[in-house]
Coordinates of N, CA and C in Angstrom, one line a residue:
Q1 N 8.9 -14.5 8.9 CA 8.7 -14.1 7.5 C 7.3 -13.8 7.2
V2 N 7.1 -12.8 6.3 CA 5.8 -12.3 5.9 C 5.8 -12.3 4.4
Q3 N 4.8 -12.8 3.7 CA 4.6 -12.7 2.3 C 3.4 -11.8 2.0
L4 N 3.6 -11.0 1.0 CA 2.6 -10.0 0.6 C 2.2 -10.2 -0.8
V5 N 0.9 -10.2 -1.1 CA 0.4 -10.4 -2.5 C -0.6 -9.3 -2.8
E6 N -0.3 -8.5 -3.8 CA -1.2 -7.4 -4.1 C -2.1 -7.8 -5.3
S7 N -3.2 -7.1 -5.4 CA -4.1 -7.3 -6.5 C -4.9 -6.0 -6.7
G8 N -5.6 -5.9 -7.8 CA -6.5 -4.8 -8.0 C -6.1 -3.7 -8.9
G9 N -4.8 -3.8 -9.4 CA -4.4 -2.8 -10.3 C -5.0 -2.9 -11.7
G10 N -4.7 -1.9 -12.6 CA -5.3 -2.0 -13.9 C -5.2 -0.6 -14.6
L11 N -6.0 -0.5 -15.7 CA -6.1 0.7 -16.5 C -7.4 1.3 -16.2
V12 N -7.4 2.6 -15.9 CA -8.6 3.4 -15.6 C -8.4 4.8 -16.2
Q13 N -9.6 5.4 -16.6 CA -9.5 6.7 -17.1 C -9.4 7.7 -15.9
A14 N -8.9 8.9 -16.2 CA -8.8 9.9 -15.2 C -10.2 10.2 -14.7
G15 N -10.2 10.4 -13.3 CA -11.5 10.6 -12.6 C -12.1 9.3 -12.1
G16 N -11.6 8.2 -12.6 CA -12.1 6.9 -12.1 C -11.5 6.4 -10.8
S17 N -11.9 5.2 -10.4 CA -11.5 4.7 -9.1 C -11.0 3.2 -9.3
L18 N -10.1 2.9 -8.4 CA -9.6 1.5 -8.3 C -9.5 1.2 -6.8
R19 N -9.6 -0.1 -6.5 CA -9.3 -0.5 -5.1 C -8.2 -1.6 -5.1
L20 N -7.1 -1.3 -4.5 CA -6.0 -2.3 -4.4 C -6.2 -3.1 -3.1
S21 N -5.8 -4.3 -3.2 CA -5.8 -5.2 -2.0 C -4.4 -5.8 -1.8
C22 N -4.0 -6.0 -0.6 CA -2.7 -6.7 -0.3 C -3.0 -7.6 0.9
T23 N -2.8 -8.9 0.6 CA -3.0 -9.9 1.6 C -1.7 -10.5 2.1
A24 N -1.6 -10.5 3.4 CA -0.3 -11.0 4.1 C -0.5 -12.4 4.6
S25 N 0.6 -13.2 4.5 CA 0.6 -14.5 5.1 C 1.9 -14.7 5.8
G26 N 2.0 -15.7 6.6 CA 3.2 -16.0 7.4 C 3.0 -15.5 8.8
S27 N 4.0 -14.8 9.3 CA 4.0 -14.3 10.7 C 3.2 -13.0 10.8
T28 N 1.9 -13.1 10.4 CA 1.1 -11.9 10.3 C 0.8 -11.2 11.7
L29 N 0.8 -12.0 12.8 CA 0.5 -11.4 14.1 C 1.6 -10.4 14.5
R30 N 2.7 -10.5 13.9 CA 3.8 -9.6 14.3 C 3.8 -8.3 13.4
I31 N 2.9 -8.2 12.5 CA 2.9 -7.0 11.6 C 2.5 -5.8 12.4
N32 N 3.3 -4.7 12.3 CA 2.9 -3.5 13.0 C 2.2 -2.5 12.0
T33 N 3.0 -2.1 11.1 CA 2.5 -1.1 10.1 C 2.4 -1.8 8.7
L34 N 1.3 -1.4 8.0 CA 1.1 -1.8 6.6 C 1.0 -0.5 5.8
A35 N 1.6 -0.5 4.6 CA 1.6 0.7 3.9 C 1.6 0.4 2.4
W36 N 1.2 1.4 1.6 CA 1.3 1.4 0.2 C 2.3 2.4 -0.3
Y37 N 3.2 2.0 -1.1 CA 4.2 2.9 -1.8 C 3.9 2.8 -3.3
R38 N 4.5 3.7 -4.0 CA 4.4 3.7 -5.5 C 5.7 4.1 -6.1
Q39 N 5.9 3.6 -7.3 CA 7.1 4.0 -8.0 C 6.8 4.2 -9.5
A40 N 7.0 5.4 -10.0 CA 6.7 5.7 -11.4 C 8.1 5.6 -12.1
P41 N 8.1 5.3 -13.4 CA 9.3 5.2 -14.2 C 10.2 6.5 -14.0
G42 N 11.4 6.3 -13.6 CA 12.4 7.4 -13.5 C 12.2 8.2 -12.2
K43 N 11.3 7.7 -11.4 CA 11.1 8.5 -10.1 C 11.4 7.6 -8.9
Q44 N 11.7 8.2 -7.8 CA 11.9 7.5 -6.6 C 10.7 6.9 -6.0
R45 N 10.8 5.8 -5.3 CA 9.7 5.2 -4.6 C 9.2 6.2 -3.5
E46 N 7.9 6.3 -3.4 CA 7.3 7.2 -2.4 C 6.2 6.6 -1.6
L47 N 6.1 7.0 -0.4 CA 5.0 6.5 0.5 C 3.7 7.2 0.0
V48 N 2.7 6.3 -0.2 CA 1.4 6.8 -0.5 C 0.5 6.9 0.7
A49 N 0.4 5.8 1.5 CA -0.4 5.8 2.7 C 0.0 4.7 3.6
G50 N -0.1 4.9 4.9 CA 0.2 3.8 5.9 C -0.8 3.7 6.9
I51 N -0.9 2.6 7.6 CA -1.8 2.3 8.7 C -1.2 1.4 9.7
T52 N -1.3 1.8 11.0 CA -0.7 1.1 12.0 C -1.7 0.0 12.5
S53 N -1.2 -0.9 13.4 CA -2.1 -1.9 13.9 C -3.2 -1.4 14.7
G54 N -3.0 -0.1 15.2 CA -4.1 0.5 16.0 C -5.0 1.3 15.1
G55 N -4.8 1.4 13.8 CA -5.7 2.1 12.9 C -5.3 3.5 12.6
S56 N -4.2 4.0 13.1 CA -3.8 5.3 12.8 C -3.2 5.4 11.3
T57 N -3.6 6.4 10.6 CA -3.3 6.5 9.2 C -2.5 7.7 8.9
N58 N -1.7 7.7 7.8 CA -1.0 8.9 7.3 C -1.0 8.7 5.7
Y59 N -1.0 9.9 5.1 CA -1.1 10.0 3.6 C -0.1 11.0 3.1
A60 N 0.3 10.7 1.9 CA 1.1 11.7 1.1 C 0.1 12.9 0.8
D61 N 0.7 14.0 0.8 CA -0.1 15.2 0.5 C -0.8 15.1 -0.9
S62 N -0.2 14.5 -1.8 CA -0.7 14.4 -3.2 C -2.0 13.5 -3.3
V63 N -2.2 12.7 -2.3 CA -3.4 11.8 -2.3 C -4.4 12.1 -1.3
K64 N -4.2 13.0 -0.4 CA -5.1 13.3 0.7 C -6.5 13.7 0.1
G65 N -7.5 13.2 0.6 CA -8.9 13.5 0.2 C -9.3 12.6 -1.0
R66 N -8.4 11.9 -1.6 CA -8.7 11.1 -2.8 C -8.5 9.6 -2.5
F67 N -7.5 9.3 -1.7 CA -7.2 7.8 -1.4 C -7.6 7.6 0.1
T68 N -8.0 6.3 0.3 CA -8.3 5.9 1.7 C -7.6 4.5 1.9
I69 N -6.8 4.4 3.0 CA -6.3 3.2 3.4 C -7.1 2.6 4.5
S70 N -7.3 1.3 4.4 CA -8.0 0.6 5.5 C -7.4 -0.8 5.7
R71 N -7.7 -1.4 6.8 CA -7.1 -2.7 7.2 C -8.1 -3.6 7.8
D72 N -8.1 -4.8 7.4 CA -8.9 -5.9 8.0 C -8.0 -6.9 8.6
N73 N -7.8 -6.8 9.9 CA -6.9 -7.7 10.6 C -7.3 -9.1 10.6
A74 N -8.6 -9.4 10.5 CA -9.1 -10.7 10.5 C -8.7 -11.4 9.2
K75 N -8.6 -10.6 8.1 CA -8.3 -11.2 6.8 C -6.8 -10.9 6.5
N76 N -6.1 -10.3 7.4 CA -4.7 -10.0 7.1 C -4.5 -9.2 5.8
T77 N -5.4 -8.3 5.6 CA -5.5 -7.6 4.3 C -5.5 -6.1 4.5
V78 N -4.8 -5.4 3.7 CA -4.9 -3.9 3.7 C -5.4 -3.5 2.3
Y79 N -6.2 -2.4 2.3 CA -6.8 -1.9 1.1 C -6.4 -0.5 0.8
L80 N -6.4 -0.1 -0.5 CA -6.2 1.2 -0.8 C -7.3 1.6 -1.8
Q81 N -8.3 2.4 -1.3 CA -9.3 2.9 -2.2 C -8.8 4.2 -2.9
M82 N -8.8 4.1 -4.2 CA -8.3 5.3 -4.9 C -9.4 5.9 -5.8
N83 N -9.8 7.1 -5.4 CA -10.8 7.8 -6.2 C -10.2 9.1 -6.9
S84 N -11.0 9.6 -7.8 CA -10.5 10.8 -8.6 C -9.1 10.6 -9.1
L85 N -8.8 9.5 -9.7 CA -7.5 9.2 -10.1 C -7.0 10.2 -11.2
K86 N -5.7 10.5 -11.2 CA -5.1 11.4 -12.1 C -4.0 10.7 -12.9
P87 N -3.7 11.1 -14.1 CA -2.6 10.5 -14.8 C -1.3 10.4 -14.0
E88 N -1.0 11.4 -13.2 CA 0.2 11.4 -12.3 C 0.2 10.3 -11.2
D89 N -1.0 9.6 -11.1 CA -1.0 8.5 -10.1 C -0.5 7.2 -10.8
T90 N -0.2 7.3 -12.0 CA 0.3 6.1 -12.7 C 1.6 5.7 -12.1
A91 N 1.7 4.4 -11.7 CA 2.9 3.9 -11.1 C 2.7 2.4 -10.8
V92 N 3.7 1.7 -10.4 CA 3.6 0.4 -9.7 C 3.4 0.7 -8.3
Y93 N 2.3 0.1 -7.7 CA 2.0 0.2 -6.3 C 2.4 -1.0 -5.6
L94 N 3.2 -0.8 -4.5 CA 3.8 -1.9 -3.7 C 3.3 -1.8 -2.3
C95 N 3.0 -3.0 -1.8 CA 2.6 -3.2 -0.4 C 3.8 -3.4 0.4
N96 N 3.7 -2.8 1.6 CA 4.9 -2.9 2.6 C 4.4 -3.2 3.9
A97 N 5.2 -4.1 4.6 CA 4.8 -4.5 6.0 C 6.0 -4.3 6.9
I98 N 5.8 -3.7 8.0 CA 6.8 -3.6 9.0 C 6.5 -4.5 10.2
V99 N 7.5 -5.3 10.5 CA 7.4 -6.3 11.6 C 8.4 -5.9 12.7
K100 N 7.9 -5.9 13.9 CA 8.9 -5.6 15.0 C 8.9 -6.8 16.0
V101 N 10.1 -7.3 16.2 CA 10.2 -8.4 17.1 C 11.3 -8.0 18.1
Y102 N 10.8 -7.7 19.3 CA 11.7 -7.2 20.4 C 12.4 -5.9 19.8
A103 N 13.7 -5.9 19.8 CA 14.4 -4.7 19.3 C 14.7 -4.7 17.8
N104 N 14.2 -5.7 17.2 CA 14.5 -5.8 15.7 C 13.3 -5.4 14.9
T105 N 13.6 -4.7 13.8 CA 12.6 -4.3 12.8 C 12.9 -5.0 11.5
Y106 N 11.8 -5.6 10.9 CA 12.0 -6.2 9.6 C 11.0 -5.6 8.6
E107 N 11.4 -5.5 7.4 CA 10.5 -4.9 6.4 C 10.3 -5.9 5.2
Y108 N 9.1 -6.0 4.8 CA 8.8 -6.9 3.7 C 8.0 -6.1 2.6
W109 N 8.2 -6.6 1.3 CA 7.6 -6.0 0.2 C 6.8 -7.0 -0.7
G110 N 5.7 -6.5 -1.3 CA 5.1 -7.3 -2.3 C 5.7 -7.1 -3.6
Q111 N 5.2 -7.8 -4.6 CA 5.8 -7.7 -5.9 C 5.3 -6.5 -6.7
G112 N 4.2 -5.9 -6.3 CA 3.7 -4.7 -6.9 C 2.6 -5.0 -7.9
T113 N 1.8 -4.0 -8.1 CA 0.7 -4.1 -9.1 C 0.6 -2.8 -9.8
Q114 N 0.5 -2.9 -11.1 CA 0.5 -1.7 -12.0 C -0.8 -0.9 -12.0
V115 N -0.7 0.4 -11.8 CA -1.9 1.2 -12.0 C -1.6 2.2 -13.1
T116 N -2.4 2.3 -14.1 CA -2.3 3.2 -15.2 C -3.5 4.0 -15.3
V117 N -3.3 5.3 -15.3 CA -4.5 6.3 -15.4 C -4.3 7.0 -16.7
S118 N -5.3 6.9 -17.6 CA -5.2 7.5 -18.9 C -5.9 8.9 -18.8
S119 N -5.4 9.8 -19.6 CA -6.0 11.2 -19.6 C -7.2 11.3 -20.6

């Protein structure tokens, strides 16, 4: 089992920055990939950025060049640095962890943190 707790959301003006944090607890040694997703009202949940245990990253096209995902394995924490925020970035941001145990894959979610970008 893995528990994920996000923090760092809030209200910011367009062009501003926020840094989200997600700290994992439980069976953290088994975590393979950590990722941030977001879900805006009336829209589907979408992948924002992901990072593997080896440090490989991927980003949604809409955030490339503005957002940076990083991972501190010693602290079991993943960060999302968000710069040049736009009103369309407004959403609940959720932390996601993928755990692989032999042939089985497990997925865990945090409770989410609200990010609101005003124009």
